[in-house]
PDB file of C-alpha atoms in Angstrom:
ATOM      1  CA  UNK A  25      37.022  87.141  53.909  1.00 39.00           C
ATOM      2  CA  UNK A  26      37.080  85.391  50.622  1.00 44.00           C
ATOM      3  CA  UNK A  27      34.061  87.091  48.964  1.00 46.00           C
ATOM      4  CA  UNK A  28      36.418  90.457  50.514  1.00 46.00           C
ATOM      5  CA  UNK A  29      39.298  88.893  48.471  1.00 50.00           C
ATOM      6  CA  UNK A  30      36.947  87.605  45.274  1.00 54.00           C
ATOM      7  CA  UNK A  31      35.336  91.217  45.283  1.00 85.00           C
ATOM      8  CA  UNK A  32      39.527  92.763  45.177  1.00 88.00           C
ATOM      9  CA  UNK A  33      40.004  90.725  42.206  1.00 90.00           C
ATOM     10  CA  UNK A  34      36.966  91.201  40.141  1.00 89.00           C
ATOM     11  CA  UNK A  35      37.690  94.953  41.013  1.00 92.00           C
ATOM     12  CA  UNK A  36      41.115  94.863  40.458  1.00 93.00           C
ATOM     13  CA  UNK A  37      40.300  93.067  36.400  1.00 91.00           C
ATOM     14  CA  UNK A  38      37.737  95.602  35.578  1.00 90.00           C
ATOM     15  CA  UNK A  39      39.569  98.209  36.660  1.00 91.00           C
ATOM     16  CA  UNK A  40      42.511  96.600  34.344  1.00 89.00           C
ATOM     17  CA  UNK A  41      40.221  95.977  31.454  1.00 85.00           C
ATOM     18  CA  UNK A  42      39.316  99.747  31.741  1.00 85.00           C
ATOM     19  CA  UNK A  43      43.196 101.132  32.114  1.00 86.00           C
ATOM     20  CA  UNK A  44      44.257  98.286  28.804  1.00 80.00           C
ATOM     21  CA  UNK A  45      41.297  99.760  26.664  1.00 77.00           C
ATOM     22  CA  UNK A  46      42.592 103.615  27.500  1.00 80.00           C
ATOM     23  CA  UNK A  47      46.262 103.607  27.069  1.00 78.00           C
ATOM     24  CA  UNK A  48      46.667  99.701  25.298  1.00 69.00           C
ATOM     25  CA  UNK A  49      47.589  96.585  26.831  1.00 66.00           C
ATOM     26  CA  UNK A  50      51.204  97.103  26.374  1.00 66.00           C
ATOM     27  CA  UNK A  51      51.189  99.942  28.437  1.00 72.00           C
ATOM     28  CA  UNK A  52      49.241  98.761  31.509  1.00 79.00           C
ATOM     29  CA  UNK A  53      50.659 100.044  34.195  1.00 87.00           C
ATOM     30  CA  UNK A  54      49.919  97.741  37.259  1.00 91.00           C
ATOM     31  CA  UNK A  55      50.016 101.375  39.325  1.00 92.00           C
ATOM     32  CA  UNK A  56      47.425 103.039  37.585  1.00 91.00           C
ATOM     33  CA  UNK A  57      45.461  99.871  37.495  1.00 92.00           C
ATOM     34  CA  UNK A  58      45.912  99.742  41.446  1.00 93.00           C
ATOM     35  CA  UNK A  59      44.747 103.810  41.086  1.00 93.00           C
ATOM     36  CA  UNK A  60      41.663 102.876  39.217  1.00 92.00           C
ATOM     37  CA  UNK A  61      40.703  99.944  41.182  1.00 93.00           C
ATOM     38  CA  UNK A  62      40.701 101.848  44.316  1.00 92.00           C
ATOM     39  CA  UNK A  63      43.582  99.332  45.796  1.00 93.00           C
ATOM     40  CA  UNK A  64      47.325  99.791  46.984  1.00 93.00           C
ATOM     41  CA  UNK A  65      49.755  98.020  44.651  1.00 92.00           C
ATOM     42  CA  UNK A  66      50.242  95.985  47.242  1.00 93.00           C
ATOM     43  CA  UNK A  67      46.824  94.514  47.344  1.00 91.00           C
ATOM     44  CA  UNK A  68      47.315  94.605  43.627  1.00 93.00           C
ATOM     45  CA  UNK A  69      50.158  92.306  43.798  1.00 94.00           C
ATOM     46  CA  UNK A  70      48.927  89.754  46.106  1.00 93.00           C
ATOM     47  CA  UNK A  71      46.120  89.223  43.989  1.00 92.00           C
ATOM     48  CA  UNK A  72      48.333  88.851  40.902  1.00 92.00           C
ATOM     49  CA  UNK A  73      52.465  88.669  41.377  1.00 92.00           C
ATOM     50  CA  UNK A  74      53.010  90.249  38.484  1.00 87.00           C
ATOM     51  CA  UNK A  75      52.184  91.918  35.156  1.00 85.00           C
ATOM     52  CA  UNK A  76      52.023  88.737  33.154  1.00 81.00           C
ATOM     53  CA  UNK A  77      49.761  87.102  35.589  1.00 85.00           C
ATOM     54  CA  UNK A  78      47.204  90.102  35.425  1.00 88.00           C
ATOM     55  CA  UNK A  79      47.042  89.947  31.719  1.00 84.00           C
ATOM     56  CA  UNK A  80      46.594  86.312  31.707  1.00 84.00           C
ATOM     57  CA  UNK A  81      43.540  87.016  33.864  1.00 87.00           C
ATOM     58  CA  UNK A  82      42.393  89.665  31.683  1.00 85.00           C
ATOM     59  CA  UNK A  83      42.404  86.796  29.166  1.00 83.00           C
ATOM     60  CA  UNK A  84      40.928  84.161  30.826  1.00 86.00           C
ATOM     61  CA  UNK A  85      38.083  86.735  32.299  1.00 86.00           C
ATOM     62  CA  UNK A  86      37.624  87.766  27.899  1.00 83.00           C
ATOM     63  CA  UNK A  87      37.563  83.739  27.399  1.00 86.00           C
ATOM     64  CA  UNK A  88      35.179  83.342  29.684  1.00 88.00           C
ATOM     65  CA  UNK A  89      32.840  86.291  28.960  1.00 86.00           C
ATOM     66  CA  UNK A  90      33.048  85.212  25.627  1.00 86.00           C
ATOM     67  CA  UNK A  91      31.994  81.546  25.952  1.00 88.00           C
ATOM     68  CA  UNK A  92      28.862  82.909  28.690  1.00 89.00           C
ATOM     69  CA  UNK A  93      27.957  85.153  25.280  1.00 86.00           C
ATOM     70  CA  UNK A  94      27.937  82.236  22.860  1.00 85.00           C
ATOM     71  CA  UNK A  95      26.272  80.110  25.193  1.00 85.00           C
ATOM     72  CA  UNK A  96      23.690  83.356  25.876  1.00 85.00           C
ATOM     73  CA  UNK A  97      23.388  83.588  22.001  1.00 79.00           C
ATOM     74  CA  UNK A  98      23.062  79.556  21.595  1.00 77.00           C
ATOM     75  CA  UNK A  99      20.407  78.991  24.252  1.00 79.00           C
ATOM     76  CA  UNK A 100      18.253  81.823  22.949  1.00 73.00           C
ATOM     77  CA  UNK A 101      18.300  80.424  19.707  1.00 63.00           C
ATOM     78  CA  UNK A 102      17.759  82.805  16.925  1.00 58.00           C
ATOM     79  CA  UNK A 103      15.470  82.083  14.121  1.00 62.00           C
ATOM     80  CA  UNK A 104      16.879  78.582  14.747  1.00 73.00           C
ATOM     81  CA  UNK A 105      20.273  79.322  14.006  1.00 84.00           C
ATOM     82  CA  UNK A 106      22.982  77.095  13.519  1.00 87.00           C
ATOM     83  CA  UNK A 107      25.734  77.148  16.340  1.00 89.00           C
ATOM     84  CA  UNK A 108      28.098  77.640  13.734  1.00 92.00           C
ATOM     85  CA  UNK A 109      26.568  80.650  12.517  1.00 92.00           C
ATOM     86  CA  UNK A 110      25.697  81.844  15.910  1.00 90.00           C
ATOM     87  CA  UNK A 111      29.430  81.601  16.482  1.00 93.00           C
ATOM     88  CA  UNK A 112      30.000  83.563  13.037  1.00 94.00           C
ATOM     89  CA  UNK A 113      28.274  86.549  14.400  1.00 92.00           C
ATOM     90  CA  UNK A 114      29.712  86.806  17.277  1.00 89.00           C
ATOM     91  CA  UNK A 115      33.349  86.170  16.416  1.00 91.00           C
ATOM     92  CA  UNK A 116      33.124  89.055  14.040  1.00 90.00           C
ATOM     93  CA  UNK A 117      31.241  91.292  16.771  1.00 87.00           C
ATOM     94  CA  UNK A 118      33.953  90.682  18.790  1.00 83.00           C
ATOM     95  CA  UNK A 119      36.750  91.029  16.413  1.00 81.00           C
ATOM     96  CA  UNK A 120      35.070  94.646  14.669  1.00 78.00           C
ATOM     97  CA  UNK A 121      34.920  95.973  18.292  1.00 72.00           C
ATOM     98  CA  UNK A 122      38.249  95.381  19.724  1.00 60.00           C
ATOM     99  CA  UNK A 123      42.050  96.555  18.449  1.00 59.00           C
ATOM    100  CA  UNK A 124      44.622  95.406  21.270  1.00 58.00           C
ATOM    101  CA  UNK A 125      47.744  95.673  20.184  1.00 58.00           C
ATOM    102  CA  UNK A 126      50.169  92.678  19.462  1.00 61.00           C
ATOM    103  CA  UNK A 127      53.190  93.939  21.625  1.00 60.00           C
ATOM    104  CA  UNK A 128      51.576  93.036  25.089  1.00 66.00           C
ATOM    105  CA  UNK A 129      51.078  89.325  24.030  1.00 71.00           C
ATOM    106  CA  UNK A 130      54.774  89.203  23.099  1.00 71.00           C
ATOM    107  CA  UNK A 131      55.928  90.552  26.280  1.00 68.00           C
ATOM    108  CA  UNK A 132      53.595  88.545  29.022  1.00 70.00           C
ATOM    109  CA  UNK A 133      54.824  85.355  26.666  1.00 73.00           C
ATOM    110  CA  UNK A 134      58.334  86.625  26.932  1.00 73.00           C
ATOM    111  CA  UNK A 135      57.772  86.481  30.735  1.00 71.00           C
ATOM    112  CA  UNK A 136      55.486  83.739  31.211  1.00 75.00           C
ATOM    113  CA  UNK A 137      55.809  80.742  28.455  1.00 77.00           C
ATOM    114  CA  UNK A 138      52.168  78.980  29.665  1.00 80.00           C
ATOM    115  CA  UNK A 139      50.997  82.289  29.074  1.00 79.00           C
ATOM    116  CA  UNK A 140      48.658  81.357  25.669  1.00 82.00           C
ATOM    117  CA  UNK A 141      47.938  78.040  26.806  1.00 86.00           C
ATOM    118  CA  UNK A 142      44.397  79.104  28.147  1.00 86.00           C
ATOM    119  CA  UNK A 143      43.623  80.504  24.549  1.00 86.00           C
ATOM    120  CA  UNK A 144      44.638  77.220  23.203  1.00 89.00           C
ATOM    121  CA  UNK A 145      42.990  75.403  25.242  1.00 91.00           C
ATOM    122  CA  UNK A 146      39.838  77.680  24.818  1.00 91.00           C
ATOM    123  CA  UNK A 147      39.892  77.858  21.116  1.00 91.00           C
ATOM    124  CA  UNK A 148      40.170  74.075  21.022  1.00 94.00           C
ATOM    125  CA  UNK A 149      37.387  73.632  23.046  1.00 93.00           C
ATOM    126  CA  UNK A 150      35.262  75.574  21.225  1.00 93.00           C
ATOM    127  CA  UNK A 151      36.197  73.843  17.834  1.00 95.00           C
ATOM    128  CA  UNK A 152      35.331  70.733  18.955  1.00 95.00           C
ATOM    129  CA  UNK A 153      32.148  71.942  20.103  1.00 92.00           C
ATOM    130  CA  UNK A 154      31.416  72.827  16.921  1.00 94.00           C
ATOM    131  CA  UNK A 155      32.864  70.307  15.351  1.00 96.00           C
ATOM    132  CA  UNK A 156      29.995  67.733  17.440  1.00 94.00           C
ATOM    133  CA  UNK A 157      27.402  70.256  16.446  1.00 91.00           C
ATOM    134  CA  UNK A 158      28.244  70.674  12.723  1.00 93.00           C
ATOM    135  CA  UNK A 159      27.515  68.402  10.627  1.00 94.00           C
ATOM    136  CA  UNK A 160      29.293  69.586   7.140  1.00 96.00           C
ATOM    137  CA  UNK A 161      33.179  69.665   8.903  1.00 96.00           C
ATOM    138  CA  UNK A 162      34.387  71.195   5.492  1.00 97.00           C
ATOM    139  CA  UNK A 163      32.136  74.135   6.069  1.00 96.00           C
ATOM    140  CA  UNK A 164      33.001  74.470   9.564  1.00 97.00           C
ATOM    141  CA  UNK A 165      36.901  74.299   8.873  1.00 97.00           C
ATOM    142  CA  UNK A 166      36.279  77.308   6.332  1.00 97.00           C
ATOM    143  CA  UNK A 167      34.312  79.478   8.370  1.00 97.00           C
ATOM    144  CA  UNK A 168      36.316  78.631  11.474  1.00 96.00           C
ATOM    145  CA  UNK A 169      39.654  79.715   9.709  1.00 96.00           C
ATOM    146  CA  UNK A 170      38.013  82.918   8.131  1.00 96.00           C
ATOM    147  CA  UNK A 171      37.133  83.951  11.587  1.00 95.00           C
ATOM    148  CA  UNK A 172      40.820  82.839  13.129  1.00 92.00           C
ATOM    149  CA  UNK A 173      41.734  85.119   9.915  1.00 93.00           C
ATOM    150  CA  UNK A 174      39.954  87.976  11.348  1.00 91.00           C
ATOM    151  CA  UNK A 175      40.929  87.753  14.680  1.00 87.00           C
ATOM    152  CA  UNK A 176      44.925  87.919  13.686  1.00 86.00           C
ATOM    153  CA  UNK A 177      44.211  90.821  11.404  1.00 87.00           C
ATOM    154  CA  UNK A 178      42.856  92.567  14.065  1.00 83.00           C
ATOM    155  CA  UNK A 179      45.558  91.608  16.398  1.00 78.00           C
ATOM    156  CA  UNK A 180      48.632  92.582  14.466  1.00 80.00           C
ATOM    157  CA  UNK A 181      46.513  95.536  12.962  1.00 78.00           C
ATOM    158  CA  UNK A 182      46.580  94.863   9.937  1.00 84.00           C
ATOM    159  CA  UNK A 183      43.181  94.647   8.605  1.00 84.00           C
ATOM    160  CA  UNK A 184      43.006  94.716   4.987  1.00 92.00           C
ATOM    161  CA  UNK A 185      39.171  94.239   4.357  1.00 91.00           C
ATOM    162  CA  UNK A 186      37.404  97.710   4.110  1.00 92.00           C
ATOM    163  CA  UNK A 187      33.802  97.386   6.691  1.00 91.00           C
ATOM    164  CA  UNK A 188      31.827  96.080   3.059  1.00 95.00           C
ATOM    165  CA  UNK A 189      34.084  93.631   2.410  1.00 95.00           C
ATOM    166  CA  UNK A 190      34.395  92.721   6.061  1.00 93.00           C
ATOM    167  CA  UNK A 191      30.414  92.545   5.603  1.00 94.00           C
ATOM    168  CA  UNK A 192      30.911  90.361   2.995  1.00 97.00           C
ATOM    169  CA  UNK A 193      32.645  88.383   4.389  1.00 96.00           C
ATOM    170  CA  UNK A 194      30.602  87.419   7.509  1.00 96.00           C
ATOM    171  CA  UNK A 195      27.647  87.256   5.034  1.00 97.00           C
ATOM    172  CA  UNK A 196      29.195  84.362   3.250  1.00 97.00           C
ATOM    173  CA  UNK A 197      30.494  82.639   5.887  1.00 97.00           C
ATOM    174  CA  UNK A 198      26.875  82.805   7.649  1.00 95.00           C
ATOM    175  CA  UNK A 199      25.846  81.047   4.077  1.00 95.00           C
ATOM    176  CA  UNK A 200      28.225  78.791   3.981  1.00 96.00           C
ATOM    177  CA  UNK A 201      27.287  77.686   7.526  1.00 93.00           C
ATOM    178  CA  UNK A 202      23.749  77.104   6.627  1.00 83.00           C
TER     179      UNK A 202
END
């Protein structure tokens, strides 16, 4: 029964994932995400109460995917590559390939408060993994912030860097990061 229930909810996020990448997070509808993952709303909503809860699964499942790809990336180690740079690349993979939209943060905080404490939590884990990995910490709190840069660009849409300078960018920070 709970691998029936497990199986729901991994169902029911990629299915959510899918419906948030179509029409934009703010405009999940938990009935078309029921639709697409082949559940009633019902099953939907004992899985996760409400619309806040969903998206902070949504986020926790990206936090998580993200950490098993830097980890991936890490443990294959690339020409030796730093795990500063390693995180480089793949904070501005992720941050060149996804545009959510800003509103649907606002409005699962608006409902749930603890709502961004997983991503705080997250992104402080991650710094000071890097920070016990990296030996030059003024080079690490530069590259870190340029990337935290991107991210919130990308966020509130409004990117300013045109794809060279973006390139740029990511270039320097990778030399910077040794």
């Amino acid at each position: 029964m709970k691998a029936r229930r497990a199986n729901s909810r991994d169902k029911i996020l990629a299915a959510a994932a899918d419906v948030a990448r179509e029409t934009g997070p703010g405009s999940l509808s938990l009935d078309a995400v029921a639709s697409r993952a082949g559940v009633s709303k019902g099953g939907l909503l004992y899985n996760f109460p409400t619309k806040a809860k969903l998206m902070q699964a949504l986020v926790e499942d990206y936090l998580r995917a993200f950490e098993q790809a830097l980890e991936s990336a890490r443990t294959a180690g690339v020409g030796g590559e730093s795990p500063l740079a390693t995180y480089i690349k793949l904070s501005a993979e992720h941050a060149a390939e996804s545009k959510p939209s800003a509103s649907w943060i606002f409005s699962a905080i608006a409902e749930d408060p603890d709502f961004l404490t997983p991503i705080k939590s997250f992104r402080r884990q991650v710094f000071e993994r890097l920070k016990g990995e990296t030996p030059d910490l003024k080079a690490l709190l530069v590259c870190y912030l340029a990337i935290e840069g991107l991210r919130s660009m990308n966020l509130f849409d409004s990117d300013v860097l045109s794809v060279d300078e973006r390139r740029l960018l990511v270039s320097s920070l990778l030399e910077i990061a040794g």
